[in-house]
Short mmCIF file of C-alpha atoms in Angstrom, two decimals:
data_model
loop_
_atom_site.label_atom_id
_atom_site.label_comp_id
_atom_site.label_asym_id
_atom_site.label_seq_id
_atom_site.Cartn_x
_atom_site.Cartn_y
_atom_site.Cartn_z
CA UNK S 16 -0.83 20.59 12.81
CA UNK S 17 0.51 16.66 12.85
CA UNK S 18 0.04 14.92 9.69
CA UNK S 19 -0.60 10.91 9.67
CA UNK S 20 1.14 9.29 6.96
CA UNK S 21 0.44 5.77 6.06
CA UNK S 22 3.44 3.60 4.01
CA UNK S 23 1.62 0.90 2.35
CA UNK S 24 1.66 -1.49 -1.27
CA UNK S 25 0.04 -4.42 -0.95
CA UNK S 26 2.94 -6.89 -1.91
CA UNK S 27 5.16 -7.91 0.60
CA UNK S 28 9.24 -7.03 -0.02
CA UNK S 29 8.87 -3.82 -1.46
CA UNK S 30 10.23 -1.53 0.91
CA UNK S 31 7.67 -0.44 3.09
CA UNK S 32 9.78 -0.72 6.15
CA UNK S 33 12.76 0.43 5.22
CA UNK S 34 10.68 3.62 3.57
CA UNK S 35 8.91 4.51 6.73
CA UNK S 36 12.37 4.30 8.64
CA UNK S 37 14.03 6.42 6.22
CA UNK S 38 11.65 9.13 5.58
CA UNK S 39 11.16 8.92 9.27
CA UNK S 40 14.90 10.09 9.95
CA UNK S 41 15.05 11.94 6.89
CA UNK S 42 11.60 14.66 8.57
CA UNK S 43 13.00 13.98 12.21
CA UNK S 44 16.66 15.62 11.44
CA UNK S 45 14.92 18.77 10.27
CA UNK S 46 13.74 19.27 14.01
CA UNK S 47 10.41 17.80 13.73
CA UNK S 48 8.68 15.55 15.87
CA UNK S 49 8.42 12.23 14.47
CA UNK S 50 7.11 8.77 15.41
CA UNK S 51 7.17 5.90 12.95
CA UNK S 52 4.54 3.16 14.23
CA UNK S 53 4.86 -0.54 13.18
CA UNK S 54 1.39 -2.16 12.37
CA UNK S 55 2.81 -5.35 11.44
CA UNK S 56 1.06 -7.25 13.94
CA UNK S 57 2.94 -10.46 14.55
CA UNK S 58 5.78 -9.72 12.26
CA UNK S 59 7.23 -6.54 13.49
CA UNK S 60 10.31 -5.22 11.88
CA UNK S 61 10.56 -1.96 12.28
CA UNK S 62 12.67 -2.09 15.71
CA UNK S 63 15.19 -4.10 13.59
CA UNK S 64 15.72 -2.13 10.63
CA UNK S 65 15.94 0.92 13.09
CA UNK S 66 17.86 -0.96 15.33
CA UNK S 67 16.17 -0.73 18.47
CA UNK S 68 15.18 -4.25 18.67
CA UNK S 69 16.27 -4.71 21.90
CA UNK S 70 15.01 -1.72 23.04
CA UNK S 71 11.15 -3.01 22.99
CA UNK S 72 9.34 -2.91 26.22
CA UNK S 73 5.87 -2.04 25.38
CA UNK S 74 4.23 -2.24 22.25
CA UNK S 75 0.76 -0.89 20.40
CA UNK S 76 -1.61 -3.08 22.05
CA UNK S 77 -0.34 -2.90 25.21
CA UNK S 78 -1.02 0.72 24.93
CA UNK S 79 -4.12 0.05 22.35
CA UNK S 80 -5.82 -1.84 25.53
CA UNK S 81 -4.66 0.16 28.62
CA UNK S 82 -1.83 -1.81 29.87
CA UNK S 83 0.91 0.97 28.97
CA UNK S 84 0.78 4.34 29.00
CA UNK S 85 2.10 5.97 25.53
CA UNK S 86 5.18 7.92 26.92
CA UNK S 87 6.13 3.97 28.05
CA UNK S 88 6.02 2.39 25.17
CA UNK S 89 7.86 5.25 23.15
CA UNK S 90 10.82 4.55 22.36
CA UNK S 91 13.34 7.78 21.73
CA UNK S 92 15.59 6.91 18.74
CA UNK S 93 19.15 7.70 20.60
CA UNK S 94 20.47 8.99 17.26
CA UNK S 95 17.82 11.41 16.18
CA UNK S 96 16.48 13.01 19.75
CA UNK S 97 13.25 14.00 17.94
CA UNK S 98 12.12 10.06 16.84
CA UNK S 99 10.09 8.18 18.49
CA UNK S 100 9.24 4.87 17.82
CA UNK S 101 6.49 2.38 18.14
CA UNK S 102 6.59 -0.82 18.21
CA UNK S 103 4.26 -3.48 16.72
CA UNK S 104 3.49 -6.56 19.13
CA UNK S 105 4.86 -10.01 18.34
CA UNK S 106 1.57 -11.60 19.40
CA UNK S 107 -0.43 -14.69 16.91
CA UNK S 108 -3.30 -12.59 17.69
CA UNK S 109 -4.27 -10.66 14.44
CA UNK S 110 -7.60 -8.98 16.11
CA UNK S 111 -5.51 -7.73 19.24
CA UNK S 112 -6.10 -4.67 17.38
CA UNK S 113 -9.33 -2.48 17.31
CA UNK S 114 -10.25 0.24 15.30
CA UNK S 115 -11.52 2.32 18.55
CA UNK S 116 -7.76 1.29 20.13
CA UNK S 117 -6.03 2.39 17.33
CA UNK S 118 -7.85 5.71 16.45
CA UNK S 119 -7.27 6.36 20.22
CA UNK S 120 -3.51 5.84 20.15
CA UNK S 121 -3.37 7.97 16.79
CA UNK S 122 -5.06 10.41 18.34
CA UNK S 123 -2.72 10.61 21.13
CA UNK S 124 0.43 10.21 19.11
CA UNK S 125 -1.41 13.28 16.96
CA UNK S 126 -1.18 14.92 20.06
CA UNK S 127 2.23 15.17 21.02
CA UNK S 128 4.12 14.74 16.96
CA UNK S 129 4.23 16.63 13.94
CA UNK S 130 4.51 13.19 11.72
CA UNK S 131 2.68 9.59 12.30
CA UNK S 132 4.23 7.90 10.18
CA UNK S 133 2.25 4.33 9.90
CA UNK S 134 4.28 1.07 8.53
CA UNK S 135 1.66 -1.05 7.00
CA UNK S 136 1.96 -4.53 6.88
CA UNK S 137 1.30 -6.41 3.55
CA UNK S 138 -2.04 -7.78 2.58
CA UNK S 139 -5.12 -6.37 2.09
CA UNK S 140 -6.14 -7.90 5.22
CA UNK S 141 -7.19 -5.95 8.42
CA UNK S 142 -4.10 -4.81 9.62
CA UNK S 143 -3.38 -3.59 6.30
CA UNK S 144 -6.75 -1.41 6.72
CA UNK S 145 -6.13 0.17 9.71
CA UNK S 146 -2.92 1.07 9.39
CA UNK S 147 -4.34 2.91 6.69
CA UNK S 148 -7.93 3.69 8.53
CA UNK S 149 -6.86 7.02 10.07
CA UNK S 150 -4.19 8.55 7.67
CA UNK S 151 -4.42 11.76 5.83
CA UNK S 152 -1.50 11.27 3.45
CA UNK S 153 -0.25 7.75 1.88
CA UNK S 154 2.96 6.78 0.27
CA UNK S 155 2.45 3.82 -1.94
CA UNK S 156 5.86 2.01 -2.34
CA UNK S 157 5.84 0.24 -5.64
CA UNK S 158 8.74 -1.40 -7.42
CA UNK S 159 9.03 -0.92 -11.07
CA UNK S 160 7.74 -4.65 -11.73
CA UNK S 161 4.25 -5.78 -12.30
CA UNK S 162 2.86 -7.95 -9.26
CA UNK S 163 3.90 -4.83 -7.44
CA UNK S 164 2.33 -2.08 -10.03
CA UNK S 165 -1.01 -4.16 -9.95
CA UNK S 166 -1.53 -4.65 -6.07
CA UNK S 167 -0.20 -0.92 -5.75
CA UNK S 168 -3.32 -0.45 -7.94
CA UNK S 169 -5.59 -2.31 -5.63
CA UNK S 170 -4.17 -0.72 -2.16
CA UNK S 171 -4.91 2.81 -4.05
CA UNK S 172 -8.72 1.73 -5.01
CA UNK S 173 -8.59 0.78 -0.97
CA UNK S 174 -6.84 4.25 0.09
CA UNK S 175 -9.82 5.41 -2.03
CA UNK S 176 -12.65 3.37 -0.03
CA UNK S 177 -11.69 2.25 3.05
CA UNK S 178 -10.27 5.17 4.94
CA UNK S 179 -12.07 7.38 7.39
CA UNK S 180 -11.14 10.01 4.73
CA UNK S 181 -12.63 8.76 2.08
CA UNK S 182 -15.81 7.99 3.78
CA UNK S 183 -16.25 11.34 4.87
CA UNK S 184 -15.51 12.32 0.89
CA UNK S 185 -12.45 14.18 2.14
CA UNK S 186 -9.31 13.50 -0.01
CA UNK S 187 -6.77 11.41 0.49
CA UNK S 188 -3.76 12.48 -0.58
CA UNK S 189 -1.77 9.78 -2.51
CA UNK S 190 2.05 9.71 -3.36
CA UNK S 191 4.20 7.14 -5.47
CA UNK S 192 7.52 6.34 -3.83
CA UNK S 193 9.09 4.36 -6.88
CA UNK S 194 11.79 1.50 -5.02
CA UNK S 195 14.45 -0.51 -6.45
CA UNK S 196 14.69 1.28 -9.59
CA UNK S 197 17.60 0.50 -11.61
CA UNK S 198 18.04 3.64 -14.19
CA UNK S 199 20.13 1.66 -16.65
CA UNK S 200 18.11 -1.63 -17.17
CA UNK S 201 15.24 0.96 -17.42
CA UNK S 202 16.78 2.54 -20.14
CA UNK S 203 17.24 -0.52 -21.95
CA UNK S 204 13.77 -1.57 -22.11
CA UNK S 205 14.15 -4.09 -19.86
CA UNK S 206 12.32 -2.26 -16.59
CA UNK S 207 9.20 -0.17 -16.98
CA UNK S 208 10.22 3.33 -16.47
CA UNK S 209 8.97 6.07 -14.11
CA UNK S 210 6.82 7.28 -16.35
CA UNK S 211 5.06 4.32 -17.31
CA UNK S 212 4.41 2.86 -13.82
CA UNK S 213 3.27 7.24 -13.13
CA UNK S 214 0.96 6.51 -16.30
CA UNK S 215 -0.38 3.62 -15.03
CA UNK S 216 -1.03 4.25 -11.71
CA UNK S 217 -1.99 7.99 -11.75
CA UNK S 218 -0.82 9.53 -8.54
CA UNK S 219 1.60 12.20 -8.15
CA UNK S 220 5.08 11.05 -7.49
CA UNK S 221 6.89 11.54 -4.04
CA UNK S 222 10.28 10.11 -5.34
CA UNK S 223 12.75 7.36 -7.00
CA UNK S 224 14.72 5.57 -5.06
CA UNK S 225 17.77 4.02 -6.99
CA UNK S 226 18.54 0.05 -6.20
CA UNK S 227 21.10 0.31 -3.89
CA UNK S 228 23.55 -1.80 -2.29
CA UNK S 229 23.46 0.65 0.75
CA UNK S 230 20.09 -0.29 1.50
CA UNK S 231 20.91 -3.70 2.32
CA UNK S 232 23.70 -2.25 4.13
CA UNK S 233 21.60 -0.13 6.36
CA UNK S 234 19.31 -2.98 7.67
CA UNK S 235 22.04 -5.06 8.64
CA UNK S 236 23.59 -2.46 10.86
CA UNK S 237 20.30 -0.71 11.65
CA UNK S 238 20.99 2.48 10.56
CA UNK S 239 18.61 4.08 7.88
CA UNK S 240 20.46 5.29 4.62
CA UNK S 241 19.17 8.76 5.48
CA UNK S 242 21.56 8.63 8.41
CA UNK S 243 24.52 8.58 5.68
CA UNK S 244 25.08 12.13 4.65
CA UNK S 245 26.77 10.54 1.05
CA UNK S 246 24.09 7.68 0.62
CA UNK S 247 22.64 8.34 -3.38
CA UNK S 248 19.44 6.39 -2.18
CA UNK S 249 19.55 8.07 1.63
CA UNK S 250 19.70 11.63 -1.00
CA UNK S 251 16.50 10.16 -2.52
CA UNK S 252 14.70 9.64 0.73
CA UNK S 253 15.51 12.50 1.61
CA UNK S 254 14.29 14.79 -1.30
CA UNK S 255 10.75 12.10 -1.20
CA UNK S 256 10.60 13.43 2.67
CA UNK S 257 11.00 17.09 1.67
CA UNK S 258 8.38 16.47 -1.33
CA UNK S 259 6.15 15.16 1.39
CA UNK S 260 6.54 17.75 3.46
CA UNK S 261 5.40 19.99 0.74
CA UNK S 262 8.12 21.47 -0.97
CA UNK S 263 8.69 21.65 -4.80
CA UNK S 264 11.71 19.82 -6.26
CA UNK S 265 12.11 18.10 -9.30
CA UNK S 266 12.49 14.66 -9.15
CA UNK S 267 16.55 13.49 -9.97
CA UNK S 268 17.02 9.61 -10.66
CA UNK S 269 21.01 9.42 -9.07
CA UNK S 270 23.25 6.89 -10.27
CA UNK S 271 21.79 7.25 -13.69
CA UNK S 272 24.49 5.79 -16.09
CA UNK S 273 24.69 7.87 -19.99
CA UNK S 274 27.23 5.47 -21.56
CA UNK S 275 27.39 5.40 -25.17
CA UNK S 276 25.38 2.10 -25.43
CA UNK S 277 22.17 3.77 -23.52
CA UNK S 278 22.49 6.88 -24.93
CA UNK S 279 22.59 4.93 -28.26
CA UNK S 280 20.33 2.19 -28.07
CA UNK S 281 18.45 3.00 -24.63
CA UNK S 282 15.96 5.09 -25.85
CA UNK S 283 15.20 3.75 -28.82
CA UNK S 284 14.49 0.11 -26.93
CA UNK S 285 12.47 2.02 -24.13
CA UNK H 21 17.32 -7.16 -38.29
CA UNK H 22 19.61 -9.42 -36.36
CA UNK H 23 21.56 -7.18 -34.20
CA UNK H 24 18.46 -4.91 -33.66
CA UNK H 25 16.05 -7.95 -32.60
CA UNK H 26 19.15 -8.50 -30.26
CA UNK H 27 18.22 -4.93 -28.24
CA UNK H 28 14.03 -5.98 -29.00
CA UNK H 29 14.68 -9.12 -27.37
CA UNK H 30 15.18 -7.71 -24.49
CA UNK H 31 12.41 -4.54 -24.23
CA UNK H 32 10.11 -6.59 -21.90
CA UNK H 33 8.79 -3.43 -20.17
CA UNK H 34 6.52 -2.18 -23.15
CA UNK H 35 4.95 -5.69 -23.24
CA UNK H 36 5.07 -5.50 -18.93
CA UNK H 37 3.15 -1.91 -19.47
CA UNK H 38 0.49 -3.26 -21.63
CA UNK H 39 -0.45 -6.02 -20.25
CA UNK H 40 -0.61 -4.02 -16.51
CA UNK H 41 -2.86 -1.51 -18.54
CA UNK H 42 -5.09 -4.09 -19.74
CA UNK H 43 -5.50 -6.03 -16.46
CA UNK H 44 -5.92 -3.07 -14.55
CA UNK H 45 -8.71 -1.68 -17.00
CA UNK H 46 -10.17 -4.89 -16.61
CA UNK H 47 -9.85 -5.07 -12.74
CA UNK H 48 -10.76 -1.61 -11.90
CA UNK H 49 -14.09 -2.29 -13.20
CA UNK H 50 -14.39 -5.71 -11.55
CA UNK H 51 -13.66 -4.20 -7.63
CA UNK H 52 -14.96 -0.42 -8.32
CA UNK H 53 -13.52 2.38 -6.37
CA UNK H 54 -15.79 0.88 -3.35
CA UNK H 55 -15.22 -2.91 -4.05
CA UNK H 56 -19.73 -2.50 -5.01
CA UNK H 57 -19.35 -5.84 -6.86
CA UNK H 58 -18.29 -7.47 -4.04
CA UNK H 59 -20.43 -6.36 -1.72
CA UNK H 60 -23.36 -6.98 -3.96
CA UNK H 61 -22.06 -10.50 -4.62
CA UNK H 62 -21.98 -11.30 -0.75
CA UNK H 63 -25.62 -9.87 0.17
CA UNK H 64 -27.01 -11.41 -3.32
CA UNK H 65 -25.47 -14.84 -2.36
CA UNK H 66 -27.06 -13.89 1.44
CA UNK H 67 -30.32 -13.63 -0.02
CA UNK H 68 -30.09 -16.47 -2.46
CA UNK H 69 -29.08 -18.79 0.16
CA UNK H 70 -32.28 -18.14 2.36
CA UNK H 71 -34.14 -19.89 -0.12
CA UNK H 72 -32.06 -21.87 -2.44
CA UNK H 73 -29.16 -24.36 -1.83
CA UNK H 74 -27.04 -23.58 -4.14
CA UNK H 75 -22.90 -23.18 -4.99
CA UNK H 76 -21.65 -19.54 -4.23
CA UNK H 77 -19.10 -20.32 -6.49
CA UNK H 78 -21.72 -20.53 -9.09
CA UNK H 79 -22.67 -16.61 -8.83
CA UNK H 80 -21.27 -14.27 -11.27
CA UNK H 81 -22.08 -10.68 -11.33
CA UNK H 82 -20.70 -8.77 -13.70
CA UNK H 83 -20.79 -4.72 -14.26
CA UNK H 84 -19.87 -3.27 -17.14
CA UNK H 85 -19.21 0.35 -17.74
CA UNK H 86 -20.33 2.70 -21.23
CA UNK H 87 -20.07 6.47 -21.21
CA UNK H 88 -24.00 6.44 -21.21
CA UNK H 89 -25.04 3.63 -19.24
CA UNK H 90 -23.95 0.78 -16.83
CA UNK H 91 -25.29 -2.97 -16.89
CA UNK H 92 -25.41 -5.12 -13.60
CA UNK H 93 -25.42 -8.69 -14.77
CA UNK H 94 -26.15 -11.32 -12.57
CA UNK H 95 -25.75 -15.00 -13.38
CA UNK H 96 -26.39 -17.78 -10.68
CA UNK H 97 -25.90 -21.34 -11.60
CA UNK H 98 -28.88 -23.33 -9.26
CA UNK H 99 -28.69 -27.45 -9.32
CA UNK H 100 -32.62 -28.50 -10.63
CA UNK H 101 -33.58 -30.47 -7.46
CA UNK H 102 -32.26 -27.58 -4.63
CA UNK H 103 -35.52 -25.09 -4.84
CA UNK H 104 -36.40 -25.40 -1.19
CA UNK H 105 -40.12 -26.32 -1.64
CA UNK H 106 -41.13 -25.41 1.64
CA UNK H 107 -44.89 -24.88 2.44
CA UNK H 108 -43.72 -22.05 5.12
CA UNK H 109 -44.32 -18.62 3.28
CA UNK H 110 -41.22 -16.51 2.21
CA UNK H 111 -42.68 -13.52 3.76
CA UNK H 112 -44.90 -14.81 6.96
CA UNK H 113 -47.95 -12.25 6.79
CA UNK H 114 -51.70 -12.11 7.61
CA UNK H 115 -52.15 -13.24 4.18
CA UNK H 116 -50.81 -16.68 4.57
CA UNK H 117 -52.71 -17.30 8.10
CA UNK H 118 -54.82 -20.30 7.51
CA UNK H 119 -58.41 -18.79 7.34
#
């Protein structure tokens, strides 16, 4: 039974891609099938931060209106045999996608992967909407900062509306993927914490991902953190894609410093 | 005080937490779990406009939310001189046939 995942959270920057390419790795090394589809229409990323960028023949319109078969526009990840990946198309044209095209090409994708794993652009414009139209499960990406907490809030009330899901009053499942966190400035006071933004937003965390250097790292060279056994952030991604896939482990926040300042004064500033 | 208001100086996030929980009290109500207000807002002004020239801008509809009941306010701002006064009925029917 394939599962369609949607990664989505309204503001731009927040790690959407680079989520959906690392959880993507992270369920594909475990054997599954996996694609990770790019519904950035226009602004596609995806082949970049999983360096395939010159890879990209056909994308999802061409297949959305007929003019490629799937299996062509695929594109087999030569690191990870079981990845596929999808490629948005780099045309102006924002309607060049349908919702009949795209539940047809989900449907077909559902066909032939155990994980659809949908990058959604930002916005809560229409390409924001169907990447999230046909999904069963969605990983919000928020960053512990407020813009980001308060659209996060909006995309959920959306996730909550606007999907085929919820329309049919079936659940949509809903997980927090908590970016850029930076344990020690959180301690302080000076970031909201886990479980504030979990308090405010209400849905059942999938994971933490610390701020990382090695993120920045990985887009340059293409290589999602999940493909570095040592990574602390690839280790997060990797327990959020576990999480996802249904298992029970406790959430661990790596790189969190206890130096005698915190442990003194971090609480009691929190 | 001094070296203590030092480390409250810089706990930003409980101020950052409350004001997120007050906006998004605020806003939840405002779009709904279905975005209602909005949708009412857009047929309302649909309506409106097939009779009135008015300002969209100039509608406000407000819900707000007790544990017993809700209230649907609606508040549209029309300019004195922009009631179409149009001898064609609203509603054509056999009524308004000349007899």
């Amino acid at each position: 039974m394939s599962k369609i995942v949607v990664v989505t959270s309204g503001k731009g920057g927040v790690g959407k891609t680079t989520s959906t390419a690392s959880i993507g790795v992270a369920l594909a090394v475990t054997g599954k099938r996996v694609c990770i589809v790019d519904f950035d229409v226009g602004l596609r990323n995806l082949d970049l931060v999983m360096g395939a960028e010159r890879r990209v023949v056909y994308d999802f319109i061409n297949v959305a209106r007929g003019d490629a078969k799937l299996t062509q526009a695929l594109i087999r990840d030569k690191r990870v045999s079981t990845l596929y990946l999808l490629a948005a198309s780099q045309t102006r044209d924002k309607d060049a996608l349908t919702d009949d095209g795209v539940e047809r090409v989900i449907g077909d994708l559902r066909q032939n992967f155990d994980w659809v794993i949908c990058d959604s652009p930002a916005g809560i414009e229409r390409g924001a909407l169907l990447a999230m139209r046909f999904a069963e499960h969605a990983v919000v990406v928020t960053n512990p900062e407020v813009s980001s907490v308060r659209d996060s809030d909006r995309i959920i009330g959306l996730l909550d509306s606007r999907t085929r899901r919820a329309e049919r009053g079936e659940i949509m499942e809903k997980h927090l993927l908590l970016t850029r966190f930076d344990p020690t400035r959180s301690s302080r006071g000076e970031m909201l914490s886990v479980a504030d933004v979990l308090d405010i937003l209400s849905i059942p965390l999938l994971g933490v991902i610390p701020e990382s250097e090695e993120i920045l790292r990985a887009s340059n060279l293409g290589e999602p953190v999940t493909m570095s056994p040592a990574s602390p952030a690839g280790r997060s991604y990797r327990e959020a894609a576990r999480r996802l896939s249904g298992e029970t482990l406790p959430v661990t926040i790596p790189g969190e410093k206890k130096t005698l300042l915190t442990r003194l004064f971090g609480r009691r500033a929190a | 005080m001094t070296l203590f208001g030092f480390f409250k100086s810089r706990a930003t996030a409980p101020i950052a937490r409350e004001r997120l929980q007050i906006l998004l009290a605020h806003e939840r109500v405002a779009l709904g779990p279905t975005d209602l207000i909005a949708i009412l807002r857009d047929e309302l002004i649909a309506t409106i406009a097939r009779h009135i020239d008015f300002d969209p801008d100039k509608v406000s509809v407000k819900m707000d939310r007790t544990a017993s009941f809700s209230t649907l306010e609606i508040d549209v701002e029309i300019p004195c001189d922009k009631v179409k006064t149009s001898r064609t009925p609203l509603i054509p029917s056999a009524e308004a046939s000349p007899a």
